């Protein structure tokens, strides 16, 4: 499959879009409406299926389809593992969503999620050389999603779960990992965590500290916040506390979900209670994955040489101008500021590495290897405004791919 940014089904995409411009979400069209480049680019979709073999004559047809294809089908039926060699299975990922947590738009439904899923698919292709198919499901029931993906799984080498709201996303990922022998990866959780750890490793290196020296505070106890907290603990951070809308997730609270109760047991070794602002006093790291605004006095109360990773889009929890007053390293989720924490730095290479060795799953060790490789790309160029490489740095995907493949072999989940 080819992930095309320019729609190959139309050779008049630009002129057609100008003639039939769109005025925002209402979908109004007409020659008098203003031209919008976003709608122009999306007209007809951003992807197409493209053959990798020619069909020029009857001989080509007889090999690509009947009768030649029957020989391949029979061979796979006798030896199922041949499906990896004679189909695209080991090169393609399903990008699965139910449309309940789409970017900053929330629960907008499966149809409205498709532009994002198409975008994810072309990022897989552009940055990792991995083919991907968007699959938007018309159900929000966790068990129905699991059953549907399990039934689709024979067609794919991996499953990327995308924009599924918490806490269902945790259950869905866990059940799919238990039932499938291919990588299942919820990018909103683990992609964000991998890139965050990579940036944090370099920030600590720049400041002469180690992860074990740091106390972090995470704003947001959804998919990303929970995953980042667990991942940082796995990587050896000194302490991390997570705050939701009601304050620090701590064992003394009686309003916690099952996921947050588990989080309370794992995190907050300092025993902090109360508000996010209380937790930030003396903290070394702020990680924002929640939206909202952190008051400037709370940022000012952090430890000297602190790191502020305010990743909400489009409005960071701490504006970079404010963060720079108090922090040694500042990162956001935006492309117009230095140090963008962007998942595209992680997921294409992670899947490329996993597919390369036909891994049965993606382990914690593979994710840590990805984070380390990503951090190492920065190398001697390390600076306060450069703790994480650009998504367009051509070294990124190969480095992450190689590290993940090696880790999969080391951890015994590689099958070639």
mmCIF file of C-alpha atoms in Angstrom:
data_model
loop_
_atom_site.group_PDB
_atom_site.id
_atom_site.type_symbol
_atom_site.label_atom_id
_atom_site.label_comp_id
_atom_site.label_asym_id
_atom_site.label_seq_id
_atom_site.Cartn_x
_atom_site.Cartn_y
_atom_site.Cartn_z
ATOM 1 C CA UNK A 1 0.000 0.000 0.000
ATOM 2 C CA UNK A 2 1.196 3.471 -0.768
ATOM 3 C CA UNK A 3 0.412 6.296 1.612
ATOM 4 C CA UNK A 4 -0.121 9.212 -0.737
ATOM 5 C CA UNK A 5 -0.335 12.774 0.503
ATOM 6 C CA UNK A 6 -1.591 13.939 -2.873
ATOM 7 C CA UNK A 7 -4.706 12.038 -3.862
ATOM 8 C CA UNK A 8 -3.751 9.857 -6.849
ATOM 9 C CA UNK A 9 -7.361 9.498 -7.909
ATOM 10 C CA UNK A 10 -7.558 13.103 -9.067
ATOM 11 C CA UNK A 11 -5.189 15.157 -11.187
ATOM 12 C CA UNK A 12 -7.117 18.355 -10.492
ATOM 13 C CA UNK A 13 -7.071 18.292 -6.705
ATOM 14 C CA UNK A 14 -6.002 21.865 -6.165
ATOM 15 C CA UNK A 15 -8.252 23.485 -8.729
ATOM 16 C CA UNK A 16 -11.202 21.342 -7.642
ATOM 17 C CA UNK A 17 -10.674 22.340 -4.026
ATOM 18 C CA UNK A 18 -10.562 25.999 -4.934
ATOM 19 C CA UNK A 19 -13.788 25.701 -6.858
ATOM 20 C CA UNK A 20 -15.514 23.782 -4.105
ATOM 21 C CA UNK A 21 -14.013 25.363 -1.002
ATOM 22 C CA UNK A 22 -15.303 24.518 2.438
ATOM 23 C CA UNK A 23 -16.306 26.942 5.165
ATOM 24 C CA UNK A 24 -15.315 25.142 8.332
ATOM 25 C CA UNK A 25 -16.958 22.195 10.049
ATOM 26 C CA UNK A 26 -20.400 22.862 8.601
ATOM 27 C CA UNK A 27 -19.191 21.497 5.270
ATOM 28 C CA UNK A 28 -20.700 24.300 3.196
ATOM 29 C CA UNK A 29 -19.435 24.395 -0.369
ATOM 30 C CA UNK A 30 -19.613 26.874 -3.178
ATOM 31 C CA UNK A 31 -17.491 28.993 -5.460
ATOM 32 C CA UNK A 32 -17.871 31.976 -3.153
ATOM 33 C CA UNK A 33 -16.422 30.191 -0.101
ATOM 34 C CA UNK A 34 -12.793 30.895 0.926
ATOM 35 C CA UNK A 35 -10.077 28.430 -0.075
ATOM 36 C CA UNK A 36 -8.859 26.373 2.888
ATOM 37 C CA UNK A 37 -5.637 24.387 2.347
ATOM 38 C CA UNK A 38 -6.553 21.834 5.036
ATOM 39 C CA UNK A 39 -9.733 20.874 3.219
ATOM 40 C CA UNK A 40 -7.894 20.996 -0.098
ATOM 41 C CA UNK A 41 -5.304 18.485 1.070
ATOM 42 C CA UNK A 42 -7.911 16.126 2.527
ATOM 43 C CA UNK A 43 -10.285 16.081 -0.450
ATOM 44 C CA UNK A 44 -10.709 12.458 -1.501
ATOM 45 C CA UNK A 45 -8.597 11.225 1.404
ATOM 46 C CA UNK A 46 -4.837 11.111 1.953
ATOM 47 C CA UNK A 47 -4.195 7.467 0.987
ATOM 48 C CA UNK A 48 -4.574 4.918 -1.779
ATOM 49 C CA UNK A 49 -3.748 1.231 -2.314
ATOM 50 C CA UNK A 50 -0.958 0.674 -4.808
ATOM 51 C CA UNK A 51 0.202 -2.603 -6.331
ATOM 52 C CA UNK A 52 3.819 -3.643 -5.832
ATOM 53 C CA UNK A 53 3.826 -5.986 -8.861
ATOM 54 C CA UNK A 54 2.867 -5.203 -12.456
ATOM 55 C CA UNK A 55 -0.103 -6.722 -14.262
ATOM 56 C CA UNK A 56 0.700 -6.020 -17.891
ATOM 57 C CA UNK A 57 -0.615 -9.108 -19.647
ATOM 58 C CA UNK A 58 -2.329 -12.437 -19.147
ATOM 59 C CA UNK A 59 0.855 -14.046 -17.827
ATOM 60 C CA UNK A 60 1.165 -11.451 -15.073
ATOM 61 C CA UNK A 61 -2.526 -11.869 -14.295
ATOM 62 C CA UNK A 62 -2.238 -15.638 -14.047
ATOM 63 C CA UNK A 63 0.619 -15.283 -11.540
ATOM 64 C CA UNK A 64 -0.829 -12.473 -9.424
ATOM 65 C CA UNK A 65 -4.269 -14.059 -9.363
ATOM 66 C CA UNK A 66 -5.659 -17.361 -10.542
ATOM 67 C CA UNK A 67 -4.269 -19.939 -11.133
ATOM 68 C CA UNK A 68 -0.863 -18.936 -9.722
ATOM 69 C CA UNK A 69 -2.172 -17.582 -6.448
ATOM 70 C CA UNK A 70 -3.654 -20.976 -5.582
ATOM 71 C CA UNK A 71 -0.173 -22.471 -5.212
ATOM 72 C CA UNK A 72 0.733 -19.836 -2.648
ATOM 73 C CA UNK A 73 -2.560 -20.252 -0.770
ATOM 74 C CA UNK A 74 -2.055 -24.026 -0.598
ATOM 75 C CA UNK A 75 1.497 -23.613 0.677
ATOM 76 C CA UNK A 76 0.325 -21.252 3.437
ATOM 77 C CA UNK A 77 -2.492 -23.630 4.358
ATOM 78 C CA UNK A 78 0.089 -26.393 4.852
ATOM 79 C CA UNK A 79 2.613 -24.160 6.602
ATOM 80 C CA UNK A 80 0.873 -21.094 8.120
ATOM 81 C CA UNK A 81 4.094 -19.237 8.950
ATOM 82 C CA UNK A 82 4.681 -18.766 5.214
ATOM 83 C CA UNK A 83 2.029 -16.039 5.318
ATOM 84 C CA UNK A 84 4.797 -13.717 6.467
ATOM 85 C CA UNK A 85 6.889 -14.430 3.381
ATOM 86 C CA UNK A 86 4.224 -14.476 0.697
ATOM 87 C CA UNK A 87 1.791 -11.742 1.771
ATOM 88 C CA UNK A 88 2.110 -8.252 3.153
ATOM 89 C CA UNK A 89 1.136 -9.368 6.679
ATOM 90 C CA UNK A 90 4.556 -8.713 8.199
ATOM 91 C CA UNK A 91 4.690 -5.224 6.722
ATOM 92 C CA UNK A 92 1.281 -3.833 7.635
ATOM 93 C CA UNK A 93 -0.291 -2.455 10.802
ATOM 94 C CA UNK A 94 -3.954 -1.912 11.629
ATOM 95 C CA UNK A 95 -4.599 1.566 13.047
ATOM 96 C CA UNK A 96 -7.705 0.985 15.156
ATOM 97 C CA UNK A 97 -9.932 3.549 16.856
ATOM 98 C CA UNK A 98 -13.469 4.015 18.098
ATOM 99 C CA UNK A 99 -13.252 7.801 17.772
ATOM 100 C CA UNK A 100 -13.728 8.523 21.482
ATOM 101 C CA UNK A 101 -10.548 10.513 22.230
ATOM 102 C CA UNK A 102 -9.447 12.077 18.962
ATOM 103 C CA UNK A 103 -6.596 14.555 19.393
ATOM 104 C CA UNK A 104 -8.016 17.500 21.354
ATOM 105 C CA UNK A 105 -11.476 16.998 19.868
ATOM 106 C CA UNK A 106 -12.711 14.281 22.221
ATOM 107 C CA UNK A 107 -15.503 11.855 21.398
ATOM 108 C CA UNK A 108 -16.312 12.755 17.791
ATOM 109 C CA UNK A 109 -17.146 9.283 16.511
ATOM 110 C CA UNK A 110 -15.557 6.863 14.028
ATOM 111 C CA UNK A 111 -16.320 8.709 10.789
ATOM 112 C CA UNK A 112 -14.926 12.013 12.052
ATOM 113 C CA UNK A 113 -11.810 10.203 13.287
ATOM 114 C CA UNK A 114 -10.863 8.930 9.835
ATOM 115 C CA UNK A 115 -8.798 11.968 8.752
ATOM 116 C CA UNK A 116 -6.642 11.466 11.831
ATOM 117 C CA UNK A 117 -6.316 7.712 11.260
ATOM 118 C CA UNK A 118 -5.354 8.326 7.629
ATOM 119 C CA UNK A 119 -2.803 10.826 8.884
ATOM 120 C CA UNK A 120 -1.414 8.249 11.291
ATOM 121 C CA UNK A 121 -1.131 5.749 8.454
ATOM 122 C CA UNK A 122 0.843 8.074 6.206
ATOM 123 C CA UNK A 123 3.153 8.892 9.124
ATOM 124 C CA UNK A 124 3.832 5.161 9.498
ATOM 125 C CA UNK A 125 4.769 5.042 5.825
ATOM 126 C CA UNK A 126 6.667 8.306 5.634
ATOM 127 C CA UNK A 127 8.748 7.905 8.772
ATOM 128 C CA UNK A 128 9.026 4.125 9.204
ATOM 129 C CA UNK A 129 8.382 2.548 5.822
ATOM 130 C CA UNK A 130 5.485 0.644 7.399
ATOM 131 C CA UNK A 131 2.162 0.233 5.611
ATOM 132 C CA UNK A 132 -0.899 0.899 7.757
ATOM 133 C CA UNK A 133 -4.656 0.637 7.304
ATOM 134 C CA UNK A 134 -7.086 2.934 9.183
ATOM 135 C CA UNK A 135 -9.913 1.013 10.855
ATOM 136 C CA UNK A 136 -12.593 3.077 12.598
ATOM 137 C CA UNK A 137 -15.068 0.928 14.546
ATOM 138 C CA UNK A 138 -18.724 1.725 15.121
ATOM 139 C CA UNK A 139 -18.709 0.544 18.726
ATOM 140 C CA UNK A 140 -17.357 1.822 22.022
ATOM 141 C CA UNK A 141 -17.896 -1.432 23.900
ATOM 142 C CA UNK A 142 -14.511 -2.734 25.035
ATOM 143 C CA UNK A 143 -15.341 -6.409 24.499
ATOM 144 C CA UNK A 144 -16.779 -5.740 21.044
ATOM 145 C CA UNK A 145 -13.644 -3.836 20.052
ATOM 146 C CA UNK A 146 -11.458 -6.682 21.304
ATOM 147 C CA UNK A 147 -13.475 -9.335 19.466
ATOM 148 C CA UNK A 148 -13.464 -7.305 16.254
ATOM 149 C CA UNK A 149 -9.710 -6.764 16.296
ATOM 150 C CA UNK A 150 -9.035 -10.416 17.126
ATOM 151 C CA UNK A 151 -11.057 -11.421 14.056
ATOM 152 C CA UNK A 152 -9.196 -8.920 11.863
ATOM 153 C CA UNK A 153 -5.758 -9.881 13.186
ATOM 154 C CA UNK A 154 -4.888 -12.569 10.581
ATOM 155 C CA UNK A 155 -4.522 -9.770 8.017
ATOM 156 C CA UNK A 156 -2.003 -7.727 10.006
ATOM 157 C CA UNK A 157 1.470 -7.915 11.508
ATOM 158 C CA UNK A 158 0.625 -5.496 14.322
ATOM 159 C CA UNK A 159 -2.129 -3.389 15.855
ATOM 160 C CA UNK A 160 -1.774 0.284 16.737
ATOM 161 C CA UNK A 161 -4.603 1.375 19.017
ATOM 162 C CA UNK A 162 -5.338 5.045 18.594
ATOM 163 C CA UNK A 163 -7.508 7.708 20.224
ATOM 164 C CA UNK A 164 -9.512 5.368 22.472
ATOM 165 C CA UNK A 165 -10.579 7.010 25.710
ATOM 166 C CA UNK A 166 -9.413 5.985 29.169
ATOM 167 C CA UNK A 167 -9.966 3.852 31.117
ATOM 168 C CA UNK A 168 -11.293 1.502 28.390
ATOM 169 C CA UNK A 169 -8.040 1.832 26.445
ATOM 170 C CA UNK A 170 -6.138 0.013 29.204
ATOM 171 C CA UNK A 171 -8.537 -2.928 29.237
ATOM 172 C CA UNK A 172 -8.678 -3.163 25.444
ATOM 173 C CA UNK A 173 -4.914 -3.176 25.067
ATOM 174 C CA UNK A 174 -4.415 -5.716 27.852
ATOM 175 C CA UNK A 175 -7.008 -8.148 26.483
ATOM 176 C CA UNK A 176 -5.670 -7.893 22.944
ATOM 177 C CA UNK A 177 -2.112 -8.491 24.141
ATOM 178 C CA UNK A 178 -3.321 -11.594 25.950
ATOM 179 C CA UNK A 179 -5.144 -12.992 22.914
ATOM 180 C CA UNK A 180 -2.893 -12.067 20.005
ATOM 181 C CA UNK A 181 0.643 -13.108 19.110
ATOM 182 C CA UNK A 182 1.420 -9.893 17.236
ATOM 183 C CA UNK A 183 2.453 -6.508 18.657
ATOM 184 C CA UNK A 184 -0.415 -4.475 20.131
ATOM 185 C CA UNK A 185 0.552 -0.928 21.022
ATOM 186 C CA UNK A 186 -1.611 1.944 22.263
ATOM 187 C CA UNK A 187 0.345 4.896 20.925
ATOM 188 C CA UNK A 188 -1.401 7.507 23.078
ATOM 189 C CA UNK A 189 0.111 5.700 26.050
ATOM 190 C CA UNK A 190 3.422 4.247 25.038
ATOM 191 C CA UNK A 191 4.500 6.443 22.144
ATOM 192 C CA UNK A 192 4.128 9.492 24.353
ATOM 193 C CA UNK A 193 5.988 7.772 27.175
ATOM 194 C CA UNK A 194 8.903 6.738 24.967
ATOM 195 C CA UNK A 195 9.477 10.228 23.565
ATOM 196 C CA UNK A 196 9.082 11.813 27.003
ATOM 197 C CA UNK A 197 11.686 9.491 28.502
ATOM 198 C CA UNK A 198 14.101 10.194 25.639
ATOM 199 C CA UNK A 199 13.826 13.950 26.152
ATOM 200 C CA UNK A 200 14.096 13.595 29.920
ATOM 201 C CA UNK A 201 17.220 11.449 29.641
ATOM 202 C CA UNK A 202 18.918 14.138 27.602
ATOM 203 C CA UNK A 203 17.714 16.917 29.896
ATOM 204 C CA UNK A 204 19.233 15.126 32.895
ATOM 205 C CA UNK A 205 22.460 14.535 30.984
ATOM 206 C CA UNK A 206 22.640 18.219 30.155
ATOM 207 C CA UNK A 207 22.215 19.150 33.815
ATOM 208 C CA UNK A 208 24.648 16.562 35.148
ATOM 209 C CA UNK A 209 21.964 14.605 36.961
ATOM 210 C CA UNK A 210 20.461 11.129 36.593
ATOM 211 C CA UNK A 211 16.840 9.991 36.458
ATOM 212 C CA UNK A 212 17.228 8.679 39.977
ATOM 213 C CA UNK A 213 17.874 12.225 41.206
ATOM 214 C CA UNK A 214 14.536 13.527 39.965
ATOM 215 C CA UNK A 215 11.071 13.940 41.405
ATOM 216 C CA UNK A 216 8.484 14.441 38.675
ATOM 217 C CA UNK A 217 4.879 15.619 38.735
ATOM 218 C CA UNK A 218 2.516 14.615 35.945
ATOM 219 C CA UNK A 219 -0.642 16.592 35.263
ATOM 220 C CA UNK A 220 -3.192 14.186 33.812
ATOM 221 C CA UNK A 221 -4.151 10.650 34.841
ATOM 222 C CA UNK A 222 -5.502 9.521 31.499
ATOM 223 C CA UNK A 223 -3.864 7.181 29.008
ATOM 224 C CA UNK A 224 -0.685 9.208 28.519
ATOM 225 C CA UNK A 225 -0.257 10.232 32.152
ATOM 226 C CA UNK A 226 -0.609 6.700 33.496
ATOM 227 C CA UNK A 227 1.742 5.250 30.888
ATOM 228 C CA UNK A 228 4.387 7.928 31.382
ATOM 229 C CA UNK A 229 4.334 7.445 35.148
ATOM 230 C CA UNK A 230 4.779 3.682 34.896
ATOM 231 C CA UNK A 231 7.433 3.993 32.220
ATOM 232 C CA UNK A 232 9.480 6.535 34.156
ATOM 233 C CA UNK A 233 9.398 4.255 37.194
ATOM 234 C CA UNK A 234 10.517 1.351 35.011
ATOM 235 C CA UNK A 235 13.379 3.515 33.756
ATOM 236 C CA UNK A 236 14.492 4.359 37.304
ATOM 237 C CA UNK A 237 13.193 7.846 38.121
ATOM 238 C CA UNK A 238 13.510 8.825 41.767
ATOM 239 C CA UNK A 239 9.808 9.558 42.318
ATOM 240 C CA UNK A 240 6.750 10.588 40.364
ATOM 241 C CA UNK A 241 3.353 11.859 41.448
ATOM 242 C CA UNK A 242 0.314 12.080 39.169
ATOM 243 C CA UNK A 243 -2.470 14.608 39.558
ATOM 244 C CA UNK A 244 -5.962 14.510 38.065
ATOM 245 C CA UNK A 245 -8.731 17.111 38.287
ATOM 246 C CA UNK A 246 -9.175 16.403 41.994
ATOM 247 C CA UNK A 247 -5.527 16.579 42.967
ATOM 248 C CA UNK A 248 -2.685 14.151 43.536
ATOM 249 C CA UNK A 249 -3.562 10.497 42.997
ATOM 250 C CA UNK A 250 -2.841 9.119 46.433
ATOM 251 C CA UNK A 251 -3.852 6.102 48.483
ATOM 252 C CA UNK A 252 -5.897 8.224 50.930
ATOM 253 C CA UNK A 253 -8.481 9.113 48.259
ATOM 254 C CA UNK A 254 -11.719 7.131 48.124
ATOM 255 C CA UNK A 255 -12.768 8.232 44.629
ATOM 256 C CA UNK A 256 -10.147 6.385 42.577
ATOM 257 C CA UNK A 257 -10.873 4.066 39.675
ATOM 258 C CA UNK A 258 -9.174 0.681 39.547
ATOM 259 C CA UNK A 259 -6.496 2.095 37.269
ATOM 260 C CA UNK A 260 -5.843 5.033 39.566
ATOM 261 C CA UNK A 261 -5.774 2.818 42.658
ATOM 262 C CA UNK A 262 -3.003 0.794 41.025
ATOM 263 C CA UNK A 263 -1.258 4.038 40.100
ATOM 264 C CA UNK A 264 -1.463 5.259 43.701
ATOM 265 C CA UNK A 265 0.291 2.090 44.862
ATOM 266 C CA UNK A 266 3.119 2.508 42.355
ATOM 267 C CA UNK A 267 3.737 6.248 42.535
ATOM 268 C CA UNK A 268 4.092 9.124 45.004
ATOM 269 C CA UNK A 269 6.677 7.642 47.320
ATOM 270 C CA UNK A 270 6.924 11.054 48.970
ATOM 271 C CA UNK A 271 3.318 10.689 50.144
ATOM 272 C CA UNK A 272 2.186 14.058 48.789
ATOM 273 C CA UNK A 273 -1.502 14.885 49.064
ATOM 274 C CA UNK A 274 -3.564 17.798 47.891
ATOM 275 C CA UNK A 275 -3.381 19.825 44.703
ATOM 276 C CA UNK A 276 -1.102 19.782 41.677
ATOM 277 C CA UNK A 277 0.292 23.103 42.852
ATOM 278 C CA UNK A 278 1.223 21.558 46.199
ATOM 279 C CA UNK A 279 3.021 18.695 44.457
ATOM 280 C CA UNK A 280 5.015 21.066 42.252
ATOM 281 C CA UNK A 281 6.722 22.758 45.204
ATOM 282 C CA UNK A 282 10.345 21.609 45.000
ATOM 283 C CA UNK A 283 9.684 19.237 42.084
ATOM 284 C CA UNK A 284 12.377 18.735 39.450
ATOM 285 C CA UNK A 285 10.106 17.896 36.527
ATOM 286 C CA UNK A 286 6.659 18.919 35.344
ATOM 287 C CA UNK A 287 5.004 16.811 32.647
ATOM 288 C CA UNK A 288 1.694 18.076 31.317
ATOM 289 C CA UNK A 289 -0.671 15.797 29.392
ATOM 290 C CA UNK A 290 -3.949 17.239 30.581
ATOM 291 C CA UNK A 291 -4.648 20.705 29.247
ATOM 292 C CA UNK A 292 -5.645 23.551 31.542
ATOM 293 C CA UNK A 293 -3.226 26.116 32.901
ATOM 294 C CA UNK A 294 -0.698 25.803 35.702
ATOM 295 C CA UNK A 295 -0.415 29.050 37.686
ATOM 296 C CA UNK A 296 2.929 30.798 37.349
ATOM 297 C CA UNK A 297 3.591 30.811 41.121
ATOM 298 C CA UNK A 298 3.379 27.017 41.088
ATOM 299 C CA UNK A 299 5.979 26.846 38.310
ATOM 300 C CA UNK A 300 8.148 29.299 40.218
ATOM 301 C CA UNK A 301 8.007 27.002 43.262
ATOM 302 C CA UNK A 302 9.765 24.152 41.451
ATOM 303 C CA UNK A 303 13.367 23.264 42.218
ATOM 304 C CA UNK A 304 16.190 25.257 40.610
ATOM 305 C CA UNK A 305 17.127 23.883 37.182
ATOM 306 C CA UNK A 306 13.735 22.254 36.731
ATOM 307 C CA UNK A 307 12.389 20.767 33.504
ATOM 308 C CA UNK A 308 8.953 21.752 32.180
ATOM 309 C CA UNK A 309 7.409 19.474 29.558
ATOM 310 C CA UNK A 310 4.021 21.101 28.901
ATOM 311 C CA UNK A 311 2.623 18.948 26.109
ATOM 312 C CA UNK A 312 -1.039 19.886 25.746
ATOM 313 C CA UNK A 313 -2.041 21.066 22.275
ATOM 314 C CA UNK A 314 -2.656 23.664 21.056
ATOM 315 C CA UNK A 315 -2.230 25.430 24.405
ATOM 316 C CA UNK A 316 0.522 24.101 26.689
ATOM 317 C CA UNK A 317 -0.276 23.910 30.392
ATOM 318 C CA UNK A 318 2.615 26.339 30.940
ATOM 319 C CA UNK A 319 3.328 28.841 28.192
ATOM 320 C CA UNK A 320 6.969 28.542 27.078
ATOM 321 C CA UNK A 321 7.603 32.211 27.872
ATOM 322 C CA UNK A 322 6.571 31.559 31.469
ATOM 323 C CA UNK A 323 8.387 28.236 31.694
ATOM 324 C CA UNK A 324 11.667 29.725 30.516
ATOM 325 C CA UNK A 325 11.667 32.107 33.481
ATOM 326 C CA UNK A 326 12.132 29.210 35.884
ATOM 327 C CA UNK A 327 13.118 26.056 33.980
ATOM 328 C CA UNK A 328 16.446 24.921 32.532
ATOM 329 C CA UNK A 329 14.776 22.850 29.797
ATOM 330 C CA UNK A 330 11.350 23.463 28.268
ATOM 331 C CA UNK A 331 9.489 21.149 25.900
ATOM 332 C CA UNK A 332 6.004 21.241 24.395
ATOM 333 C CA UNK A 333 3.874 19.235 22.003
ATOM 334 C CA UNK A 334 3.973 21.999 19.407
ATOM 335 C CA UNK A 335 6.096 22.142 16.280
ATOM 336 C CA UNK A 336 6.635 25.907 16.496
ATOM 337 C CA UNK A 337 8.735 25.667 19.674
ATOM 338 C CA UNK A 338 11.997 23.795 20.296
ATOM 339 C CA UNK A 339 11.913 20.328 21.868
ATOM 340 C CA UNK A 340 8.653 19.030 20.437
ATOM 341 C CA UNK A 341 7.493 15.841 22.162
ATOM 342 C CA UNK A 342 6.012 14.185 19.092
ATOM 343 C CA UNK A 343 4.924 10.539 18.977
ATOM 344 C CA UNK A 344 5.992 10.283 15.348
ATOM 345 C CA UNK A 345 9.533 10.054 16.707
ATOM 346 C CA UNK A 346 8.661 6.685 18.244
ATOM 347 C CA UNK A 347 5.838 4.622 16.784
ATOM 348 C CA UNK A 348 7.074 4.203 13.178
ATOM 349 C CA UNK A 349 10.460 2.888 14.272
ATOM 350 C CA UNK A 350 9.025 0.789 17.093
ATOM 351 C CA UNK A 351 6.689 -1.025 14.735
ATOM 352 C CA UNK A 352 9.311 -1.246 11.993
ATOM 353 C CA UNK A 353 11.699 -2.943 14.417
ATOM 354 C CA UNK A 354 9.042 -5.265 15.800
ATOM 355 C CA UNK A 355 7.857 -6.271 12.323
ATOM 356 C CA UNK A 356 11.405 -6.728 11.076
ATOM 357 C CA UNK A 357 11.981 -9.565 13.554
ATOM 358 C CA UNK A 358 8.331 -10.691 13.628
ATOM 359 C CA UNK A 359 8.077 -9.969 17.337
ATOM 360 C CA UNK A 360 5.155 -11.523 19.182
ATOM 361 C CA UNK A 361 4.728 -8.415 21.335
ATOM 362 C CA UNK A 362 6.323 -5.119 22.318
ATOM 363 C CA UNK A 363 8.040 -5.385 25.680
ATOM 364 C CA UNK A 364 9.079 -2.768 28.209
ATOM 365 C CA UNK A 365 12.668 -3.468 27.221
ATOM 366 C CA UNK A 366 11.898 -2.720 23.575
ATOM 367 C CA UNK A 367 10.289 0.583 24.543
ATOM 368 C CA UNK A 368 13.226 1.573 26.742
ATOM 369 C CA UNK A 369 15.584 0.650 23.908
ATOM 370 C CA UNK A 370 13.573 2.933 21.615
ATOM 371 C CA UNK A 371 13.804 5.805 24.096
ATOM 372 C CA UNK A 372 17.546 5.357 24.527
ATOM 373 C CA UNK A 373 18.139 5.210 20.780
ATOM 374 C CA UNK A 374 16.045 8.316 20.257
ATOM 375 C CA UNK A 375 17.975 10.196 22.941
ATOM 376 C CA UNK A 376 21.280 9.097 21.442
ATOM 377 C CA UNK A 377 20.424 10.613 18.058
ATOM 378 C CA UNK A 378 20.942 14.066 19.590
ATOM 379 C CA UNK A 379 24.530 13.151 20.475
ATOM 380 C CA UNK A 380 27.049 15.960 20.808
ATOM 381 C CA UNK A 381 24.510 18.537 19.639
ATOM 382 C CA UNK A 382 22.772 18.361 23.007
ATOM 383 C CA UNK A 383 21.581 21.759 24.235
ATOM 384 C CA UNK A 384 18.760 23.203 26.305
ATOM 385 C CA UNK A 385 16.745 23.845 23.150
ATOM 386 C CA UNK A 386 17.699 20.516 21.594
ATOM 387 C CA UNK A 387 17.075 17.544 23.892
ATOM 388 C CA UNK A 388 14.990 15.646 21.349
ATOM 389 C CA UNK A 389 15.552 15.363 17.581
ATOM 390 C CA UNK A 390 13.215 16.597 14.884
ATOM 391 C CA UNK A 391 10.761 14.148 13.317
ATOM 392 C CA UNK A 392 12.442 15.033 10.012
ATOM 393 C CA UNK A 393 15.862 13.925 11.198
ATOM 394 C CA UNK A 394 16.545 10.968 8.910
ATOM 395 C CA UNK A 395 18.591 9.232 11.599
ATOM 396 C CA UNK A 396 15.615 8.729 13.905
ATOM 397 C CA UNK A 397 13.638 5.865 12.365
ATOM 398 C CA UNK A 398 16.658 3.681 11.505
ATOM 399 C CA UNK A 399 18.098 4.136 15.007
ATOM 400 C CA UNK A 400 14.830 3.274 16.742
ATOM 401 C CA UNK A 401 14.153 0.366 14.370
ATOM 402 C CA UNK A 402 17.554 -1.209 14.970
ATOM 403 C CA UNK A 403 17.357 -0.759 18.752
ATOM 404 C CA UNK A 404 13.868 -2.260 18.987
ATOM 405 C CA UNK A 405 14.791 -5.238 16.791
ATOM 406 C CA UNK A 406 17.890 -5.940 18.886
ATOM 407 C CA UNK A 407 15.919 -5.663 22.121
ATOM 408 C CA UNK A 408 13.248 -8.032 20.802
ATOM 409 C CA UNK A 409 15.918 -10.626 20.070
ATOM 410 C CA UNK A 410 17.518 -10.107 23.472
ATOM 411 C CA UNK A 411 14.180 -10.526 25.234
ATOM 412 C CA UNK A 412 13.215 -13.674 23.336
ATOM 413 C CA UNK A 413 10.137 -12.315 21.545
ATOM 414 C CA UNK A 414 11.661 -12.242 18.046
ATOM 415 C CA UNK A 415 10.713 -15.025 15.647
ATOM 416 C CA UNK A 416 13.409 -14.417 13.066
#
